[in-house]
Amino acid sequence: MKFKPRLLRSNNKTLLHMSYSSQVNVHWHLGSEHYSYGEFDENGDGPHGNIPRPDWAARDLAEAGEQVQDGFRCHHYDASDPKFTTPYEWKYCEGMEVGETYEVHWPHSAAGACGTVNQYQTPFYDGVFCNLDMEAFSTLAAQDIANAVGVHGQVFTIVNDESYFYPDMMRGMIIDEVMGMGQDIAYYTGSTTGDTRSNEMCSMYTPITWQVDRKCHLISASSFDKLCYDMKMQRDDMSDDLHAHGSRELVKDDLVANNQARKHVRRT
């Protein structure tokens, strides 16, 4: 049996939540893995500063005692504004901090368990290939993966301010025309990420379709804590995704795909 993906149409630029895919996981990284000048870059700031471009530093914000490689920061942080510095009493997320920048990823897959109790899984690879047997998996070509697997990415700075509360981060990228969220999207093919991948160590899961919000947004700490609560309610054990993962180093220009596209979501 050969897998026939139906995920992305119109040159892989159909928004994932409007395609044949199902979301299979949610997780996030410390700092941004992507680079958007003026939004999340080496000129941003946070409670522990930022990283230069392209030399990287390590922070200890994943879990107590654990260090992960961090990414870029947004430009929102203001140490004189209490919404960026007032601690939040986290109940469900682990190692998170008000004022920090996090990049959230929502993997989607045409081979996921859409609409079932097994839809959301950790690690996300389990969810991506949930409905593929080994015979079908062995037939996958590169374009099959690109057409069948995609990731939404969105970058946030956490604030302790309930006016930035969004109740359902579990279900995907926030699309809010009024707040300009999910409106300016970059599309390209890339690979899976994280600090185990680098410009020397590539991912075996490639190419996959990426759709990344180019803007950085403020979001309440309670929004993330509600997300972590929802993750704990899933059948699969998602506890390994309740904290920030390390960020992949910025990809060198000569390793980047040449098919980037930018799309502003049409207003209705």
mmCIF file of C-alpha atoms in Angstrom:
data_model
loop_
_atom_site.group_PDB
_atom_site.id
_atom_site.type_symbol
_atom_site.label_atom_id
_atom_site.label_comp_id
_atom_site.label_asym_id
_atom_site.label_seq_id
_atom_site.Cartn_x
_atom_site.Cartn_y
_atom_site.Cartn_z
ATOM 1 C CA MET A 1 0.000 0.000 0.000
ATOM 2 C CA LYS A 2 1.351 3.434 -0.929
ATOM 3 C CA PHE A 3 0.394 6.446 1.145
ATOM 4 C CA LYS A 4 -1.361 9.144 -0.884
ATOM 5 C CA PRO A 5 -1.224 12.451 0.990
ATOM 6 C CA ARG A 6 -4.056 14.956 0.601
ATOM 7 C CA LEU A 7 -2.871 17.524 3.116
ATOM 8 C CA LEU A 8 -1.819 20.704 1.402
ATOM 9 C CA ARG A 9 -3.162 22.157 -1.790
ATOM 10 C CA SER A 10 -2.453 25.273 -3.842
ATOM 11 C CA ASN A 11 1.343 24.912 -3.777
ATOM 12 C CA ASN A 12 1.351 24.002 -0.062
ATOM 13 C CA LYS A 13 -0.021 27.436 0.871
ATOM 14 C CA THR A 14 -3.405 26.349 2.209
ATOM 15 C CA LEU A 15 -3.478 27.172 5.916
ATOM 16 C CA LEU A 16 -3.041 23.892 7.775
ATOM 17 C CA HIS A 17 -6.194 24.192 9.871
ATOM 18 C CA MET A 18 -8.171 24.610 6.619
ATOM 19 C CA SER A 19 -6.630 21.564 4.922
ATOM 20 C CA TYR A 20 -7.024 17.788 5.163
ATOM 21 C CA SER A 21 -4.554 17.616 8.045
ATOM 22 C CA SER A 22 -5.148 17.152 11.740
ATOM 23 C CA GLN A 23 -3.158 18.780 14.502
ATOM 24 C CA VAL A 24 -1.267 16.078 16.390
ATOM 25 C CA ASN A 25 0.761 17.870 19.069
ATOM 26 C CA VAL A 26 1.720 21.224 20.573
ATOM 27 C CA HIS A 27 5.082 22.169 22.076
ATOM 28 C CA TRP A 28 7.311 25.234 22.385
ATOM 29 C CA HIS A 29 10.904 26.386 22.415
ATOM 30 C CA LEU A 30 12.799 28.873 24.585
ATOM 31 C CA GLY A 31 13.223 31.963 22.443
ATOM 32 C CA SER A 32 12.374 31.967 18.767
ATOM 33 C CA GLU A 33 13.921 29.443 16.406
ATOM 34 C CA HIS A 34 12.864 31.521 13.424
ATOM 35 C CA TYR A 35 14.225 34.976 12.647
ATOM 36 C CA SER A 36 12.043 37.969 11.777
ATOM 37 C CA TYR A 37 13.948 41.238 11.802
ATOM 38 C CA GLY A 38 12.313 43.821 14.016
ATOM 39 C CA GLU A 39 10.043 41.204 15.617
ATOM 40 C CA PHE A 40 12.222 38.417 17.034
ATOM 41 C CA ASP A 41 15.917 38.870 16.421
ATOM 42 C CA GLU A 42 19.227 39.681 18.162
ATOM 43 C CA ASN A 43 17.924 43.141 19.092
ATOM 44 C CA GLY A 44 15.082 41.856 21.279
ATOM 45 C CA ASP A 45 15.194 41.480 25.055
ATOM 46 C CA GLY A 46 13.899 39.431 27.968
ATOM 47 C CA PRO A 47 14.471 38.917 31.694
ATOM 48 C CA HIS A 48 17.735 37.088 30.894
ATOM 49 C CA GLY A 49 18.769 39.189 27.921
ATOM 50 C CA ASN A 50 19.087 37.833 24.398
ATOM 51 C CA ILE A 51 21.492 35.928 22.191
ATOM 52 C CA PRO A 52 23.761 37.420 19.555
ATOM 53 C CA ARG A 53 23.624 36.417 15.947
ATOM 54 C CA PRO A 54 24.944 33.809 15.304
ATOM 55 C CA ASP A 55 26.718 32.822 18.558
ATOM 56 C CA TRP A 56 24.428 31.135 21.037
ATOM 57 C CA ALA A 57 24.095 31.126 24.837
ATOM 58 C CA ALA A 58 22.449 28.618 27.198
ATOM 59 C CA ARG A 59 19.729 29.423 29.717
ATOM 60 C CA ASP A 60 18.224 27.258 32.463
ATOM 61 C CA LEU A 61 14.532 27.822 31.816
ATOM 62 C CA ALA A 62 13.388 24.408 30.628
ATOM 63 C CA GLU A 63 13.081 22.486 33.877
ATOM 64 C CA ALA A 64 14.745 23.007 37.237
ATOM 65 C CA GLY A 65 18.441 22.262 36.803
ATOM 66 C CA GLU A 66 18.179 21.567 33.069
ATOM 67 C CA GLN A 67 19.835 23.791 30.496
ATOM 68 C CA VAL A 68 18.614 24.230 26.958
ATOM 69 C CA GLN A 69 19.912 26.240 24.033
ATOM 70 C CA ASP A 70 17.815 29.356 23.603
ATOM 71 C CA GLY A 71 16.711 31.370 20.603
ATOM 72 C CA PHE A 72 15.992 35.004 19.801
ATOM 73 C CA ARG A 73 13.821 37.363 21.850
ATOM 74 C CA CYS A 74 10.972 39.663 20.868
ATOM 75 C CA HIS A 75 11.066 43.447 21.280
ATOM 76 C CA HIS A 76 8.190 43.767 23.768
ATOM 77 C CA TYR A 77 10.000 43.266 27.068
ATOM 78 C CA ASP A 78 10.074 46.325 29.348
ATOM 79 C CA ALA A 79 11.631 45.822 32.789
ATOM 80 C CA SER A 80 9.829 48.924 34.068
ATOM 81 C CA ASP A 81 6.386 47.528 33.202
ATOM 82 C CA PRO A 82 5.030 45.154 35.883
ATOM 83 C CA LYS A 83 3.182 42.946 33.412
ATOM 84 C CA PHE A 84 6.606 41.730 32.197
ATOM 85 C CA THR A 85 8.095 41.222 35.660
ATOM 86 C CA THR A 86 5.297 40.220 38.056
ATOM 87 C CA PRO A 87 5.712 36.491 38.748
ATOM 88 C CA TYR A 88 2.883 34.133 37.858
ATOM 89 C CA GLU A 89 1.955 31.136 39.985
ATOM 90 C CA TRP A 90 2.258 28.318 37.459
ATOM 91 C CA LYS A 91 0.061 25.324 38.157
ATOM 92 C CA TYR A 92 0.569 23.091 35.110
ATOM 93 C CA CYS A 93 3.456 24.345 32.942
ATOM 94 C CA GLU A 94 7.029 23.719 34.087
ATOM 95 C CA GLY A 95 9.978 26.115 34.133
ATOM 96 C CA MET A 96 8.145 28.970 32.388
ATOM 97 C CA GLU A 97 8.799 32.649 33.104
ATOM 98 C CA VAL A 98 6.908 35.893 32.651
ATOM 99 C CA GLY A 99 8.687 38.241 30.233
ATOM 100 C CA GLU A 100 10.343 35.446 28.248
ATOM 101 C CA THR A 101 9.888 34.718 24.553
ATOM 102 C CA TYR A 102 8.656 31.300 23.411
ATOM 103 C CA GLU A 103 7.991 29.902 19.946
ATOM 104 C CA VAL A 104 4.997 27.562 19.855
ATOM 105 C CA HIS A 105 4.731 24.792 17.257
ATOM 106 C CA TRP A 106 1.552 22.985 16.250
ATOM 107 C CA PRO A 107 2.491 19.959 14.082
ATOM 108 C CA HIS A 108 -0.173 18.739 11.628
ATOM 109 C CA SER A 109 -0.356 15.506 9.680
ATOM 110 C CA ALA A 110 -2.589 13.855 7.105
ATOM 111 C CA ALA A 111 -1.707 10.569 8.820
ATOM 112 C CA GLY A 112 -2.782 11.711 12.280
ATOM 113 C CA ALA A 113 -5.660 10.347 14.361
ATOM 114 C CA CYS A 114 -8.005 13.259 13.667
ATOM 115 C CA GLY A 115 -11.167 13.333 15.768
ATOM 116 C CA THR A 116 -10.154 10.500 18.073
ATOM 117 C CA VAL A 117 -8.945 10.369 21.658
ATOM 118 C CA ASN A 118 -5.449 9.643 20.306
ATOM 119 C CA GLN A 119 -5.198 12.814 18.207
ATOM 120 C CA TYR A 120 -2.661 14.611 20.438
ATOM 121 C CA GLN A 121 0.534 12.708 21.197
ATOM 122 C CA THR A 122 4.025 13.197 22.625
ATOM 123 C CA PRO A 123 6.564 12.979 21.100
ATOM 124 C CA PHE A 124 4.979 14.619 18.094
ATOM 125 C CA TYR A 125 6.458 12.049 15.702
ATOM 126 C CA ASP A 126 4.061 9.508 17.204
ATOM 127 C CA GLY A 127 1.123 11.679 16.237
ATOM 128 C CA VAL A 128 2.492 12.601 12.807
ATOM 129 C CA PHE A 129 2.720 8.980 11.677
ATOM 130 C CA CYS A 130 -0.051 7.580 13.879
ATOM 131 C CA ASN A 131 -2.129 5.987 11.108
ATOM 132 C CA LEU A 132 0.728 4.669 8.969
ATOM 133 C CA ASP A 133 1.766 1.049 9.106
ATOM 134 C CA MET A 134 5.382 0.124 8.325
ATOM 135 C CA GLU A 135 4.536 -0.947 4.774
ATOM 136 C CA ALA A 136 3.069 2.462 3.955
ATOM 137 C CA PHE A 137 5.791 4.299 5.888
ATOM 138 C CA SER A 138 8.507 2.619 3.837
ATOM 139 C CA THR A 139 7.031 4.002 0.613
ATOM 140 C CA LEU A 140 7.180 7.674 1.651
ATOM 141 C CA ALA A 141 9.137 9.898 -0.697
ATOM 142 C CA ALA A 142 10.343 13.397 0.195
ATOM 143 C CA GLN A 143 7.418 15.110 -1.530
ATOM 144 C CA ASP A 144 4.964 12.794 0.222
ATOM 145 C CA ILE A 145 6.254 14.057 3.570
ATOM 146 C CA ALA A 146 6.147 17.698 2.443
ATOM 147 C CA ASN A 147 2.563 17.259 1.271
ATOM 148 C CA ALA A 148 1.457 15.339 4.353
ATOM 149 C CA VAL A 149 3.235 17.011 7.271
ATOM 150 C CA GLY A 150 3.203 20.675 8.245
ATOM 151 C CA VAL A 151 3.857 22.884 11.264
ATOM 152 C CA HIS A 152 2.276 26.149 12.355
ATOM 153 C CA GLY A 153 4.680 28.399 14.281
ATOM 154 C CA GLN A 154 3.848 31.477 16.353
ATOM 155 C CA VAL A 155 6.065 33.515 18.701
ATOM 156 C CA PHE A 156 4.937 35.059 21.987
ATOM 157 C CA THR A 157 6.225 37.106 24.898
ATOM 158 C CA ILE A 158 4.512 36.066 28.141
ATOM 159 C CA VAL A 159 2.930 38.759 30.316
ATOM 160 C CA ASN A 160 1.104 38.646 33.634
ATOM 161 C CA ASP A 161 -1.945 40.477 32.317
ATOM 162 C CA GLU A 162 -5.333 38.843 31.797
ATOM 163 C CA SER A 163 -6.253 41.227 28.980
ATOM 164 C CA TYR A 164 -3.996 39.044 26.806
ATOM 165 C CA PHE A 165 -5.764 35.784 27.668
ATOM 166 C CA TYR A 166 -6.582 33.325 24.869
ATOM 167 C CA PRO A 167 -8.472 30.246 26.080
ATOM 168 C CA ASP A 168 -7.658 27.599 23.492
ATOM 169 C CA MET A 169 -3.998 27.498 22.462
ATOM 170 C CA MET A 170 -4.347 23.720 22.423
ATOM 171 C CA ARG A 171 -6.238 23.843 19.133
ATOM 172 C CA GLY A 172 -3.714 25.709 17.024
ATOM 173 C CA MET A 173 -2.244 29.008 15.893
ATOM 174 C CA ILE A 174 -4.207 32.022 17.103
ATOM 175 C CA ILE A 175 -5.953 33.728 14.194
ATOM 176 C CA ASP A 176 -7.205 37.151 15.275
ATOM 177 C CA GLU A 177 -7.673 39.815 12.626
ATOM 178 C CA VAL A 178 -8.243 42.624 15.131
ATOM 179 C CA MET A 179 -5.019 41.870 17.035
ATOM 180 C CA GLY A 180 -3.079 41.079 13.848
ATOM 181 C CA MET A 181 -2.374 37.515 14.937
ATOM 182 C CA GLY A 182 -1.849 34.873 12.261
ATOM 183 C CA GLN A 183 -2.202 37.462 9.497
ATOM 184 C CA ASP A 184 1.350 37.744 8.096
ATOM 185 C CA ILE A 185 2.513 34.210 7.326
ATOM 186 C CA ALA A 186 5.811 32.964 5.885
ATOM 187 C CA TYR A 187 5.619 29.652 3.981
ATOM 188 C CA TYR A 188 8.551 27.387 3.144
ATOM 189 C CA THR A 189 9.745 23.790 3.306
ATOM 190 C CA GLY A 190 12.176 22.871 6.050
ATOM 191 C CA SER A 191 12.677 20.154 8.637
ATOM 192 C CA THR A 192 11.953 19.344 12.248
ATOM 193 C CA THR A 193 13.821 21.495 14.751
ATOM 194 C CA GLY A 194 15.117 21.583 18.316
ATOM 195 C CA ASP A 195 18.621 21.848 19.740
ATOM 196 C CA THR A 196 19.600 18.337 18.616
ATOM 197 C CA ARG A 197 19.612 19.680 15.050
ATOM 198 C CA SER A 198 22.189 22.152 13.786
ATOM 199 C CA ASN A 199 24.011 23.305 10.686
ATOM 200 C CA GLU A 200 26.084 20.117 10.947
ATOM 201 C CA MET A 201 23.468 17.632 12.195
ATOM 202 C CA CYS A 202 20.424 17.569 9.922
ATOM 203 C CA SER A 203 16.971 16.203 10.638
ATOM 204 C CA MET A 204 15.877 12.962 8.982
ATOM 205 C CA TYR A 205 12.314 14.315 8.815
ATOM 206 C CA THR A 206 12.434 16.599 5.818
ATOM 207 C CA PRO A 207 11.042 18.301 3.871
ATOM 208 C CA ILE A 208 7.988 19.399 5.820
ATOM 209 C CA THR A 209 5.835 22.449 5.176
ATOM 210 C CA TRP A 210 6.222 25.369 7.586
ATOM 211 C CA GLN A 211 3.731 28.221 8.048
ATOM 212 C CA VAL A 212 5.122 30.777 10.511
ATOM 213 C CA ASP A 213 3.575 33.987 11.824
ATOM 214 C CA ARG A 214 6.188 36.696 11.202
ATOM 215 C CA LYS A 215 4.985 38.863 14.093
ATOM 216 C CA CYS A 216 5.574 38.497 17.828
ATOM 217 C CA HIS A 217 2.552 38.732 20.124
ATOM 218 C CA LEU A 218 1.874 39.280 23.805
ATOM 219 C CA ILE A 219 0.027 36.500 25.599
ATOM 220 C CA SER A 220 -0.908 35.953 29.234
ATOM 221 C CA ALA A 221 0.850 33.408 31.407
ATOM 222 C CA SER A 222 -2.591 32.009 32.208
ATOM 223 C CA SER A 223 -3.087 31.202 28.506
ATOM 224 C CA PHE A 224 -0.015 28.972 28.582
ATOM 225 C CA ASP A 225 -1.055 27.410 31.897
ATOM 226 C CA LYS A 226 -4.486 26.625 30.421
ATOM 227 C CA LEU A 227 -2.688 25.020 27.460
ATOM 228 C CA CYS A 228 -0.634 22.855 29.804
ATOM 229 C CA TYR A 229 -3.803 21.862 31.674
ATOM 230 C CA ASP A 230 -5.423 20.807 28.378
ATOM 231 C CA MET A 231 -2.319 18.802 27.476
ATOM 232 C CA LYS A 232 -2.507 16.930 30.772
ATOM 233 C CA MET A 233 -6.098 15.969 29.960
ATOM 234 C CA GLN A 234 -5.151 14.019 26.810
ATOM 235 C CA ARG A 235 -5.082 10.227 26.711
ATOM 236 C CA ASP A 236 -1.426 10.177 25.667
ATOM 237 C CA ASP A 237 1.135 11.307 28.231
ATOM 238 C CA MET A 238 2.221 14.778 27.061
ATOM 239 C CA SER A 239 4.249 15.600 30.189
ATOM 240 C CA ASP A 240 7.486 15.807 28.184
ATOM 241 C CA ASP A 241 6.053 18.832 26.355
ATOM 242 C CA LEU A 242 4.968 20.850 29.418
ATOM 243 C CA HIS A 243 8.230 22.832 29.415
ATOM 244 C CA ALA A 244 10.217 24.762 26.836
ATOM 245 C CA HIS A 245 12.488 22.777 24.540
ATOM 246 C CA GLY A 246 15.825 24.038 23.300
ATOM 247 C CA SER A 247 15.958 26.081 20.102
ATOM 248 C CA ARG A 248 17.758 25.116 16.941
ATOM 249 C CA GLU A 249 20.553 27.466 15.924
ATOM 250 C CA LEU A 250 19.720 29.811 13.072
ATOM 251 C CA VAL A 251 20.043 27.938 9.780
ATOM 252 C CA LYS A 252 22.822 29.129 7.492
ATOM 253 C CA ASP A 253 21.704 30.833 4.302
ATOM 254 C CA ASP A 254 23.211 28.170 2.045
ATOM 255 C CA LEU A 255 21.161 25.466 3.801
ATOM 256 C CA VAL A 256 17.816 27.248 3.572
ATOM 257 C CA ALA A 257 15.190 26.273 0.988
ATOM 258 C CA ASN A 258 14.739 28.715 -1.903
ATOM 259 C CA ASN A 259 10.932 28.481 -1.990
ATOM 260 C CA GLN A 260 9.953 30.980 0.706
ATOM 261 C CA ALA A 261 6.652 32.759 0.195
ATOM 262 C CA ARG A 262 4.854 35.404 2.208
ATOM 263 C CA LYS A 263 1.117 35.716 2.475
ATOM 264 C CA HIS A 264 -1.134 38.163 4.265
ATOM 265 C CA VAL A 265 -4.358 36.420 5.268
ATOM 266 C CA ARG A 266 -7.228 37.965 3.344
ATOM 267 C CA ARG A 267 -9.730 39.836 5.428
ATOM 268 C CA THR A 268 -13.368 38.995 4.911
#
